mmCIF file with all atom_site columns, C-alpha atoms in Angstrom:
data_model
loop_
_atom_site.group_PDB
_atom_site.id
_atom_site.type_symbol
_atom_site.label_atom_id
_atom_site.label_alt_id
_atom_site.label_comp_id
_atom_site.label_asym_id
_atom_site.label_entity_id
_atom_site.label_seq_id
_atom_site.pdbx_PDB_ins_code
_atom_site.Cartn_x
_atom_site.Cartn_y
_atom_site.Cartn_z
_atom_site.occupancy
_atom_site.B_iso_or_equiv
_atom_site.pdbx_formal_charge
_atom_site.auth_seq_id
_atom_site.auth_comp_id
_atom_site.auth_asym_id
_atom_site.auth_atom_id
_atom_site.pdbx_PDB_model_num
ATOM 1   C CA . MET A 1 1   ? -0.010 -0.250 -0.166  1.00 40.00 ? 1   MET A CA 1
ATOM 2   C CA . SER A 1 2   ? 2.818  2.182  0.341   1.00 45.00 ? 2   SER A CA 1
ATOM 3   C CA . GLY A 1 3   ? 3.977  1.762  -3.299  1.00 42.00 ? 3   GLY A CA 1
ATOM 4   C CA . PRO A 1 4   ? 1.853  4.141  -5.220  1.00 44.00 ? 4   PRO A CA 1
ATOM 5   C CA . ARG A 1 5   ? 2.337  7.004  -2.586  1.00 66.00 ? 5   ARG A CA 1
ATOM 6   C CA . PRO A 1 6   ? 5.726  7.956  -3.877  1.00 73.00 ? 6   PRO A CA 1
ATOM 7   C CA . ALA A 1 7   ? 4.642  8.282  -7.552  1.00 76.00 ? 7   ALA A CA 1
ATOM 8   C CA . LYS A 1 8   ? 1.238  10.206 -6.565  1.00 80.00 ? 8   LYS A CA 1
ATOM 9   C CA . THR A 1 9   ? 3.580  12.735 -4.653  1.00 86.00 ? 9   THR A CA 1
ATOM 10  C CA . GLU A 1 10  ? 5.908  13.149 -7.512  1.00 88.00 ? 10  GLU A CA 1
ATOM 11  C CA . ARG A 1 11  ? 2.644  13.635 -9.893  1.00 91.00 ? 11  ARG A CA 1
ATOM 12  C CA . THR A 1 12  ? 1.282  16.174 -7.577  1.00 94.00 ? 12  THR A CA 1
ATOM 13  C CA . ARG A 1 13  ? 4.669  18.120 -7.361  1.00 94.00 ? 13  ARG A CA 1
ATOM 14  C CA . GLU A 1 14  ? 5.129  18.113 -11.087 1.00 93.00 ? 14  GLU A CA 1
ATOM 15  C CA . ARG A 1 15  ? 1.123  19.419 -11.479 1.00 94.00 ? 15  ARG A CA 1
ATOM 16  C CA . ILE A 1 16  ? 2.103  22.078 -9.344  1.00 95.00 ? 16  ILE A CA 1
ATOM 17  C CA . GLN A 1 17  ? 5.144  23.140 -11.228 1.00 93.00 ? 17  GLN A CA 1
ATOM 18  C CA . ARG A 1 18  ? 3.531  22.750 -14.723 1.00 92.00 ? 18  ARG A CA 1
ATOM 19  C CA . ALA A 1 19  ? 1.173  25.184 -13.313 1.00 94.00 ? 19  ALA A CA 1
ATOM 20  C CA . ALA A 1 20  ? 3.462  27.704 -12.158 1.00 90.00 ? 20  ALA A CA 1
ATOM 21  C CA . ALA A 1 21  ? 5.204  27.294 -15.296 1.00 86.00 ? 21  ALA A CA 1
ATOM 22  C CA . GLU A 1 22  ? 1.905  27.887 -17.359 1.00 88.00 ? 22  GLU A CA 1
ATOM 23  C CA . LEU A 1 23  ? 1.312  31.192 -15.643 1.00 87.00 ? 23  LEU A CA 1
ATOM 24  C CA . PHE A 1 24  ? 4.940  32.367 -16.237 1.00 80.00 ? 24  PHE A CA 1
ATOM 25  C CA . ARG A 1 25  ? 4.813  31.687 -19.849 1.00 76.00 ? 25  ARG A CA 1
ATOM 26  C CA . GLU A 1 26  ? 1.292  33.525 -20.283 1.00 79.00 ? 26  GLU A CA 1
ATOM 27  C CA . ASN A 1 27  ? 3.568  36.599 -18.953 1.00 69.00 ? 27  ASN A CA 1
ATOM 28  C CA . THR A 1 28  ? 1.629  36.853 -15.631 1.00 70.00 ? 28  THR A CA 1
ATOM 29  C CA . PRO A 1 29  ? 3.210  39.544 -13.614 1.00 69.00 ? 29  PRO A CA 1
ATOM 30  C CA . PRO A 1 30  ? 5.581  37.920 -11.103 1.00 67.00 ? 30  PRO A CA 1
ATOM 31  C CA . GLU A 1 31  ? 3.778  39.606 -8.217  1.00 73.00 ? 31  GLU A CA 1
ATOM 32  C CA . LEU A 1 32  ? 1.099  37.511 -9.480  1.00 79.00 ? 32  LEU A CA 1
ATOM 33  C CA . ILE A 1 33  ? 2.411  34.079 -9.791  1.00 84.00 ? 33  ILE A CA 1
ATOM 34  C CA . THR A 1 34  ? 0.882  33.392 -6.033  1.00 91.00 ? 34  THR A CA 1
ATOM 35  C CA . PHE A 1 35  ? 0.365  30.183 -3.989  1.00 96.00 ? 35  PHE A CA 1
ATOM 36  C CA . ARG A 1 36  ? -3.169 30.889 -4.559  1.00 95.00 ? 36  ARG A CA 1
ATOM 37  C CA . ALA A 1 37  ? -2.938 31.342 -8.344  1.00 95.00 ? 37  ALA A CA 1
ATOM 38  C CA . VAL A 1 38  ? -0.953 28.036 -8.542  1.00 96.00 ? 38  VAL A CA 1
ATOM 39  C CA . ALA A 1 39  ? -2.991 26.228 -6.807  1.00 96.00 ? 39  ALA A CA 1
ATOM 40  C CA . GLN A 1 40  ? -6.064 27.297 -9.043  1.00 96.00 ? 40  GLN A CA 1
ATOM 41  C CA . ARG A 1 41  ? -4.419 26.619 -11.957 1.00 96.00 ? 41  ARG A CA 1
ATOM 42  C CA . ALA A 1 42  ? -3.060 23.010 -10.777 1.00 96.00 ? 42  ALA A CA 1
ATOM 43  C CA . GLY A 1 43  ? -6.575 22.295 -9.402  1.00 96.00 ? 43  GLY A CA 1
ATOM 44  C CA . VAL A 1 44  ? -5.296 21.505 -5.927  1.00 96.00 ? 44  VAL A CA 1
ATOM 45  C CA . ALA A 1 45  ? -5.770 23.026 -2.532  1.00 96.00 ? 45  ALA A CA 1
ATOM 46  C CA . GLU A 1 46  ? -3.207 26.197 -1.706  1.00 96.00 ? 46  GLU A CA 1
ATOM 47  C CA . MET A 1 47  ? -2.111 23.850 1.537   1.00 96.00 ? 47  MET A CA 1
ATOM 48  C CA . THR A 1 48  ? -1.204 21.254 -1.012  1.00 96.00 ? 48  THR A CA 1
ATOM 49  C CA . VAL A 1 49  ? 1.231  23.916 -2.698  1.00 96.00 ? 49  VAL A CA 1
ATOM 50  C CA . TYR A 1 50  ? 2.400  24.851 0.237   1.00 96.00 ? 50  TYR A CA 1
ATOM 51  C CA . ARG A 1 51  ? 3.181  21.263 1.738   1.00 95.00 ? 51  ARG A CA 1
ATOM 52  C CA . TYR A 1 52  ? 5.244  20.570 -1.683  1.00 95.00 ? 52  TYR A CA 1
ATOM 53  C CA . PHE A 1 53  ? 6.637  24.180 -1.742  1.00 95.00 ? 53  PHE A CA 1
ATOM 54  C CA . PRO A 1 54  ? 6.883  25.846 1.794   1.00 95.00 ? 54  PRO A CA 1
ATOM 55  C CA . THR A 1 55  ? 8.389  28.974 0.518   1.00 90.00 ? 55  THR A CA 1
ATOM 56  C CA . ARG A 1 56  ? 8.259  31.499 -2.317  1.00 85.00 ? 56  ARG A CA 1
ATOM 57  C CA . THR A 1 57  ? 11.870 30.651 -2.960  1.00 79.00 ? 57  THR A CA 1
ATOM 58  C CA . GLU A 1 58  ? 11.235 26.873 -3.145  1.00 86.00 ? 58  GLU A CA 1
ATOM 59  C CA . LEU A 1 59  ? 8.054  27.684 -5.495  1.00 88.00 ? 59  LEU A CA 1
ATOM 60  C CA . LEU A 1 60  ? 10.345 29.436 -8.070  1.00 81.00 ? 60  LEU A CA 1
ATOM 61  C CA . ARG A 1 61  ? 12.900 27.077 -8.034  1.00 79.00 ? 61  ARG A CA 1
ATOM 62  C CA . GLY A 1 62  ? 10.349 24.723 -8.846  1.00 84.00 ? 62  GLY A CA 1
ATOM 63  C CA . LEU A 1 63  ? 8.922  26.417 -11.393 1.00 81.00 ? 63  LEU A CA 1
ATOM 64  C CA . TRP A 1 64  ? 12.499 26.879 -13.392 1.00 76.00 ? 64  TRP A CA 1
ATOM 65  C CA . GLN A 1 65  ? 13.076 23.075 -12.794 1.00 76.00 ? 65  GLN A CA 1
ATOM 66  C CA . GLN A 1 66  ? 10.103 22.305 -14.791 1.00 82.00 ? 66  GLN A CA 1
ATOM 67  C CA . LEU A 1 67  ? 10.998 24.843 -17.369 1.00 74.00 ? 67  LEU A CA 1
ATOM 68  C CA . ASP A 1 68  ? 14.648 23.382 -17.556 1.00 69.00 ? 68  ASP A CA 1
ATOM 69  C CA . ARG A 1 69  ? 12.873 20.004 -18.258 1.00 73.00 ? 69  ARG A CA 1
ATOM 70  C CA . GLU A 1 70  ? 10.434 21.858 -21.149 1.00 72.00 ? 70  GLU A CA 1
ATOM 71  C CA . MET A 1 71  ? 13.644 23.474 -22.477 1.00 65.00 ? 71  MET A CA 1
ATOM 72  C CA . GLY A 1 72  ? 15.396 20.003 -23.041 1.00 58.00 ? 72  GLY A CA 1
ATOM 73  C CA . SER A 1 73  ? 18.875 19.075 -22.033 1.00 47.00 ? 73  SER A CA 1
ATOM 74  C CA . ALA A 1 74  ? 20.715 21.930 -23.910 1.00 48.00 ? 74  ALA A CA 1
ATOM 75  C CA . PHE A 1 75  ? 19.492 24.172 -20.842 1.00 59.00 ? 75  PHE A CA 1
ATOM 76  C CA . GLY A 1 76  ? 21.525 22.046 -18.550 1.00 73.00 ? 76  GLY A CA 1
ATOM 77  C CA . ILE A 1 77  ? 24.595 23.605 -17.106 1.00 86.00 ? 77  ILE A CA 1
ATOM 78  C CA . PRO A 1 78  ? 28.091 22.398 -18.728 1.00 92.00 ? 78  PRO A CA 1
ATOM 79  C CA . ASP A 1 79  ? 30.518 20.993 -16.996 1.00 87.00 ? 79  ASP A CA 1
ATOM 80  C CA . SER A 1 80  ? 33.150 20.567 -19.352 1.00 94.00 ? 80  SER A CA 1
ATOM 81  C CA . GLN A 1 81  ? 34.320 22.268 -22.256 1.00 95.00 ? 81  GLN A CA 1
ATOM 82  C CA . GLN A 1 82  ? 32.802 19.452 -24.638 1.00 95.00 ? 82  GLN A CA 1
ATOM 83  C CA . ALA A 1 83  ? 29.666 20.049 -22.827 1.00 94.00 ? 83  ALA A CA 1
ATOM 84  C CA . LEU A 1 84  ? 29.537 23.907 -23.330 1.00 96.00 ? 84  LEU A CA 1
ATOM 85  C CA . ARG A 1 85  ? 30.379 23.685 -26.728 1.00 96.00 ? 85  ARG A CA 1
ATOM 86  C CA . MET A 1 86  ? 27.842 20.764 -27.905 1.00 93.00 ? 86  MET A CA 1
ATOM 87  C CA . GLN A 1 87  ? 25.023 22.856 -25.746 1.00 93.00 ? 87  GLN A CA 1
ATOM 88  C CA . GLN A 1 88  ? 25.684 26.175 -27.262 1.00 95.00 ? 88  GLN A CA 1
ATOM 89  C CA . CYS A 1 89  ? 23.906 26.319 -30.813 1.00 95.00 ? 89  CYS A CA 1
ATOM 90  C CA . GLU A 1 90  ? 21.066 23.989 -29.469 1.00 91.00 ? 90  GLU A CA 1
ATOM 91  C CA . LEU A 1 91  ? 20.402 26.198 -26.417 1.00 91.00 ? 91  LEU A CA 1
ATOM 92  C CA . PHE A 1 92  ? 20.515 29.545 -28.428 1.00 94.00 ? 92  PHE A CA 1
ATOM 93  C CA . ARG A 1 93  ? 17.925 27.876 -30.730 1.00 92.00 ? 93  ARG A CA 1
ATOM 94  C CA . THR A 1 94  ? 15.867 26.731 -27.800 1.00 86.00 ? 94  THR A CA 1
ATOM 95  C CA . PHE A 1 95  ? 15.757 30.378 -26.333 1.00 88.00 ? 95  PHE A CA 1
ATOM 96  C CA . GLU A 1 96  ? 14.574 31.397 -29.633 1.00 89.00 ? 96  GLU A CA 1
ATOM 97  C CA . THR A 1 97  ? 11.384 29.451 -29.744 1.00 84.00 ? 97  THR A CA 1
ATOM 98  C CA . MET A 1 98  ? 10.531 30.651 -26.015 1.00 80.00 ? 98  MET A CA 1
ATOM 99  C CA . PRO A 1 99  ? 11.465 34.168 -26.511 1.00 85.00 ? 99  PRO A CA 1
ATOM 100 C CA . CYS A 1 100 ? 8.712  35.452 -23.813 1.00 76.00 ? 100 CYS A CA 1
ATOM 101 C CA . GLN A 1 101 ? 9.754  33.051 -21.313 1.00 74.00 ? 101 GLN A CA 1
ATOM 102 C CA . THR A 1 102 ? 13.401 33.629 -22.181 1.00 82.00 ? 102 THR A CA 1
ATOM 103 C CA . MET A 1 103 ? 13.147 37.115 -21.702 1.00 84.00 ? 103 MET A CA 1
ATOM 104 C CA . ALA A 1 104 ? 11.019 36.904 -18.274 1.00 76.00 ? 104 ALA A CA 1
ATOM 105 C CA . SER A 1 105 ? 13.655 34.849 -16.795 1.00 78.00 ? 105 SER A CA 1
ATOM 106 C CA . ILE A 1 106 ? 16.242 37.839 -17.395 1.00 85.00 ? 106 ILE A CA 1
ATOM 107 C CA . ALA A 1 107 ? 14.342 40.776 -16.961 1.00 81.00 ? 107 ALA A CA 1
ATOM 108 C CA . THR A 1 108 ? 11.716 40.407 -14.347 1.00 73.00 ? 108 THR A CA 1
ATOM 109 C CA . PRO A 1 109 ? 12.190 40.117 -10.639 1.00 70.00 ? 109 PRO A CA 1
ATOM 110 C CA . ALA A 1 110 ? 10.687 36.800 -10.378 1.00 65.00 ? 110 ALA A CA 1
ATOM 111 C CA . GLY A 1 111 ? 12.771 35.442 -13.413 1.00 71.00 ? 111 GLY A CA 1
ATOM 112 C CA . ARG A 1 112 ? 16.161 36.799 -11.686 1.00 77.00 ? 112 ARG A CA 1
ATOM 113 C CA . ALA A 1 113 ? 15.320 35.283 -8.369  1.00 71.00 ? 113 ALA A CA 1
ATOM 114 C CA . VAL A 1 114 ? 14.585 31.802 -9.862  1.00 68.00 ? 114 VAL A CA 1
ATOM 115 C CA . ARG A 1 115 ? 17.828 32.192 -11.725 1.00 74.00 ? 115 ARG A CA 1
ATOM 116 C CA . ALA A 1 116 ? 19.764 33.287 -8.624  1.00 79.00 ? 116 ALA A CA 1
ATOM 117 C CA . ALA A 1 117 ? 18.841 29.926 -6.927  1.00 73.00 ? 117 ALA A CA 1
ATOM 118 C CA . SER A 1 118 ? 21.428 28.343 -9.323  1.00 79.00 ? 118 SER A CA 1
ATOM 119 C CA . ASN A 1 119 ? 24.103 30.777 -9.379  1.00 88.00 ? 119 ASN A CA 1
ATOM 120 C CA . ALA A 1 120 ? 26.365 28.884 -6.750  1.00 90.00 ? 120 ALA A CA 1
ATOM 121 C CA . LYS A 1 121 ? 25.669 25.717 -9.066  1.00 90.00 ? 121 LYS A CA 1
ATOM 122 C CA . ILE A 1 122 ? 26.366 27.676 -12.307 1.00 92.00 ? 122 ILE A CA 1
ATOM 123 C CA . ARG A 1 123 ? 29.708 29.483 -10.667 1.00 95.00 ? 123 ARG A CA 1
ATOM 124 C CA . SER A 1 124 ? 31.069 26.127 -9.797  1.00 96.00 ? 124 SER A CA 1
ATOM 125 C CA . ALA A 1 125 ? 30.601 24.573 -13.234 1.00 95.00 ? 125 ALA A CA 1
ATOM 126 C CA . PHE A 1 126 ? 31.825 27.200 -15.216 1.00 97.00 ? 126 PHE A CA 1
ATOM 127 C CA . LEU A 1 127 ? 35.132 27.643 -12.653 1.00 97.00 ? 127 LEU A CA 1
ATOM 128 C CA . ALA A 1 128 ? 35.554 23.674 -13.382 1.00 97.00 ? 128 ALA A CA 1
ATOM 129 C CA . ILE A 1 129 ? 35.630 24.428 -17.115 1.00 97.00 ? 129 ILE A CA 1
ATOM 130 C CA . ALA A 1 130 ? 38.250 27.449 -16.722 1.00 96.00 ? 130 ALA A CA 1
ATOM 131 C CA . GLU A 1 131 ? 40.063 25.047 -14.441 1.00 95.00 ? 131 GLU A CA 1
ATOM 132 C CA . GLU A 1 132 ? 40.258 22.522 -17.054 1.00 95.00 ? 132 GLU A CA 1
ATOM 133 C CA . VAL A 1 133 ? 41.447 24.764 -19.836 1.00 94.00 ? 133 VAL A CA 1
ATOM 134 C CA . ALA A 1 134 ? 43.656 27.095 -17.988 1.00 92.00 ? 134 ALA A CA 1
ATOM 135 C CA . PRO A 1 135 ? 44.670 24.997 -14.795 1.00 92.00 ? 135 PRO A CA 1
ATOM 136 C CA . ARG A 1 136 ? 47.981 27.190 -14.145 1.00 90.00 ? 136 ARG A CA 1
ATOM 137 C CA . ALA A 1 137 ? 46.103 30.696 -14.385 1.00 91.00 ? 137 ALA A CA 1
ATOM 138 C CA . ARG A 1 138 ? 45.938 32.890 -11.131 1.00 93.00 ? 138 ARG A CA 1
ATOM 139 C CA . PRO A 1 139 ? 42.662 32.142 -9.481  1.00 95.00 ? 139 PRO A CA 1
ATOM 140 C CA . ALA A 1 140 ? 41.546 35.720 -10.316 1.00 96.00 ? 140 ALA A CA 1
ATOM 141 C CA . HIS A 1 141 ? 42.025 34.868 -14.065 1.00 94.00 ? 141 HIS A CA 1
ATOM 142 C CA . LYS A 1 142 ? 40.246 31.879 -13.757 1.00 95.00 ? 142 LYS A CA 1
ATOM 143 C CA . ILE A 1 143 ? 37.356 33.834 -12.343 1.00 96.00 ? 143 ILE A CA 1
ATOM 144 C CA . GLN A 1 144 ? 37.322 36.134 -15.323 1.00 96.00 ? 144 GLN A CA 1
ATOM 145 C CA . VAL A 1 145 ? 37.467 33.375 -17.944 1.00 96.00 ? 145 VAL A CA 1
ATOM 146 C CA . ALA A 1 146 ? 34.427 31.219 -16.230 1.00 97.00 ? 146 ALA A CA 1
ATOM 147 C CA . ALA A 1 147 ? 32.526 34.547 -15.924 1.00 97.00 ? 147 ALA A CA 1
ATOM 148 C CA . VAL A 1 148 ? 33.395 35.432 -19.850 1.00 97.00 ? 148 VAL A CA 1
ATOM 149 C CA . LEU A 1 149 ? 32.446 31.949 -20.742 1.00 98.00 ? 149 LEU A CA 1
ATOM 150 C CA . GLN A 1 150 ? 28.933 31.999 -18.549 1.00 97.00 ? 150 GLN A CA 1
ATOM 151 C CA . LEU A 1 151 ? 27.784 35.311 -20.373 1.00 97.00 ? 151 LEU A CA 1
ATOM 152 C CA . LEU A 1 152 ? 28.410 33.902 -23.802 1.00 98.00 ? 152 LEU A CA 1
ATOM 153 C CA . HIS A 1 153 ? 26.256 31.075 -22.529 1.00 96.00 ? 153 HIS A CA 1
ATOM 154 C CA . SER A 1 154 ? 23.334 32.752 -21.134 1.00 94.00 ? 154 SER A CA 1
ATOM 155 C CA . ALA A 1 155 ? 20.115 34.179 -22.057 1.00 93.00 ? 155 ALA A CA 1
ATOM 156 C CA . TYR A 1 156 ? 21.597 38.005 -21.712 1.00 96.00 ? 156 TYR A CA 1
ATOM 157 C CA . ALA A 1 157 ? 23.809 37.136 -24.774 1.00 97.00 ? 157 ALA A CA 1
ATOM 158 C CA . TRP A 1 158 ? 21.243 35.676 -26.827 1.00 97.00 ? 158 TRP A CA 1
ATOM 159 C CA . ALA A 1 159 ? 18.782 38.547 -25.816 1.00 97.00 ? 159 ALA A CA 1
ATOM 160 C CA . SER A 1 160 ? 21.475 41.091 -26.381 1.00 97.00 ? 160 SER A CA 1
ATOM 161 C CA . LEU A 1 161 ? 22.370 39.741 -29.940 1.00 98.00 ? 161 LEU A CA 1
ATOM 162 C CA . ARG A 1 162 ? 18.648 39.285 -31.007 1.00 97.00 ? 162 ARG A CA 1
ATOM 163 C CA . GLU A 1 163 ? 17.812 42.850 -29.918 1.00 97.00 ? 163 GLU A CA 1
ATOM 164 C CA . GLN A 1 164 ? 20.725 44.990 -30.869 1.00 97.00 ? 164 GLN A CA 1
ATOM 165 C CA . TRP A 1 165 ? 21.751 43.304 -33.990 1.00 98.00 ? 165 TRP A CA 1
ATOM 166 C CA . GLY A 1 166 ? 18.713 41.072 -35.144 1.00 97.00 ? 166 GLY A CA 1
ATOM 167 C CA . LEU A 1 167 ? 20.379 37.628 -34.875 1.00 98.00 ? 167 LEU A CA 1
ATOM 168 C CA . THR A 1 168 ? 18.021 34.532 -34.906 1.00 97.00 ? 168 THR A CA 1
ATOM 169 C CA . GLY A 1 169 ? 18.702 32.011 -32.399 1.00 96.00 ? 169 GLY A CA 1
ATOM 170 C CA . GLU A 1 170 ? 20.504 30.013 -34.554 1.00 96.00 ? 170 GLU A CA 1
ATOM 171 C CA . ALA A 1 171 ? 22.814 32.792 -35.597 1.00 98.00 ? 171 ALA A CA 1
ATOM 172 C CA . ALA A 1 172 ? 23.580 34.070 -32.342 1.00 98.00 ? 172 ALA A CA 1
ATOM 173 C CA . GLY A 1 173 ? 24.372 30.538 -31.434 1.00 97.00 ? 173 GLY A CA 1
ATOM 174 C CA . GLU A 1 174 ? 27.052 30.184 -33.923 1.00 98.00 ? 174 GLU A CA 1
ATOM 175 C CA . ALA A 1 175 ? 28.550 33.469 -33.280 1.00 98.00 ? 175 ALA A CA 1
ATOM 176 C CA . THR A 1 176 ? 28.957 32.634 -29.581 1.00 98.00 ? 176 THR A CA 1
ATOM 177 C CA . LEU A 1 177 ? 30.433 29.523 -30.008 1.00 98.00 ? 177 LEU A CA 1
ATOM 178 C CA . TRP A 1 178 ? 33.023 30.939 -32.464 1.00 98.00 ? 178 TRP A CA 1
ATOM 179 C CA . ALA A 1 179 ? 33.764 33.224 -29.728 1.00 98.00 ? 179 ALA A CA 1
ATOM 180 C CA . ILE A 1 180 ? 34.090 30.582 -27.081 1.00 98.00 ? 180 ILE A CA 1
ATOM 181 C CA . ASP A 1 181 ? 36.246 28.383 -29.517 1.00 97.00 ? 181 ASP A CA 1
ATOM 182 C CA . ALA A 1 182 ? 38.471 31.501 -29.806 1.00 96.00 ? 182 ALA A CA 1
ATOM 183 C CA . LEU A 1 183 ? 38.916 32.127 -26.044 1.00 95.00 ? 183 LEU A CA 1
ATOM 184 C CA . LEU A 1 184 ? 39.277 28.205 -25.318 1.00 95.00 ? 184 LEU A CA 1
ATOM 185 C CA . SER A 1 185 ? 41.782 27.878 -28.300 1.00 93.00 ? 185 SER A CA 1
ATOM 186 C CA . ALA A 1 186 ? 44.017 31.078 -26.796 1.00 92.00 ? 186 ALA A CA 1
ATOM 187 C CA . LEU A 1 187 ? 43.724 29.757 -23.674 1.00 91.00 ? 187 LEU A CA 1
ATOM 188 C CA . GLN A 1 188 ? 45.069 26.188 -24.448 1.00 84.00 ? 188 GLN A CA 1
ATOM 189 C CA . ARG A 1 189 ? 47.686 28.063 -26.491 1.00 81.00 ? 189 ARG A CA 1
ATOM 190 C CA . ARG A 1 190 ? 48.683 29.739 -23.325 1.00 67.00 ? 190 ARG A CA 1
ATOM 191 C CA . SER A 1 191 ? 49.049 32.589 -25.426 1.00 47.00 ? 191 SER A CA 1
ATOM 192 C CA . ALA A 1 192 ? 46.155 34.545 -24.108 1.00 46.00 ? 192 ALA A CA 1
ATOM 193 C CA . PRO A 1 193 ? 47.417 37.671 -22.047 1.00 51.00 ? 193 PRO A CA 1
ATOM 194 C CA . GLU A 1 194 ? 46.513 37.854 -18.423 1.00 53.00 ? 194 GLU A CA 1
ATOM 195 C CA . LEU A 1 195 ? 43.302 39.607 -18.131 1.00 53.00 ? 195 LEU A CA 1
ATOM 196 C CA . ARG A 1 196 ? 43.943 43.354 -16.746 1.00 52.00 ? 196 ARG A CA 1
ATOM 197 C CA . LYS A 1 197 ? 41.698 45.150 -14.151 1.00 52.00 ? 197 LYS A CA 1
ATOM 198 C CA . VAL A 1 198 ? 40.194 48.134 -16.061 1.00 46.00 ? 198 VAL A CA 1
ATOM 199 C CA . ARG A 1 199 ? 41.027 51.195 -14.033 1.00 46.00 ? 199 ARG A CA 1
#
């Protein structure tokens, strides 16, 4: 009798996450993605939402996990230079298929809060890539390398290339992949100058 319970629990959690994602995709103002609104959309009691996601931060994290699943594996965090390169163009093509959702993730307080929940994991992954390609670099240099690679791999880069240059997701993915390759190649040849602090 205890067998079906975990499966039912997971289904309820996913139902709540899908409801939150639907609201987010519909450009519902972030302040209106409330426990009550999510409960109504999911067809569950508001207390049920609280049971699975006790705080707003956890609800937003659950929302982002659902969006990750919908956007596919391309949206996962790369943990090696090979994974970074393989994901780049597919990631930007995926952004292009969900422009409103992607823009909301970087332009709204709720979207930024959701993204912030993964900051530590993202920093750790990109620092690992920097360590892989520039193991002898100073720690401060590795941070700069990781930061630039992460920026090139982000929705911020996609949005800028789309809005300021009119690039499609495909073209933006190719352009950023070229930049990533150039940086990785320079680092691997050990010919890249140390990044200097701009005064």
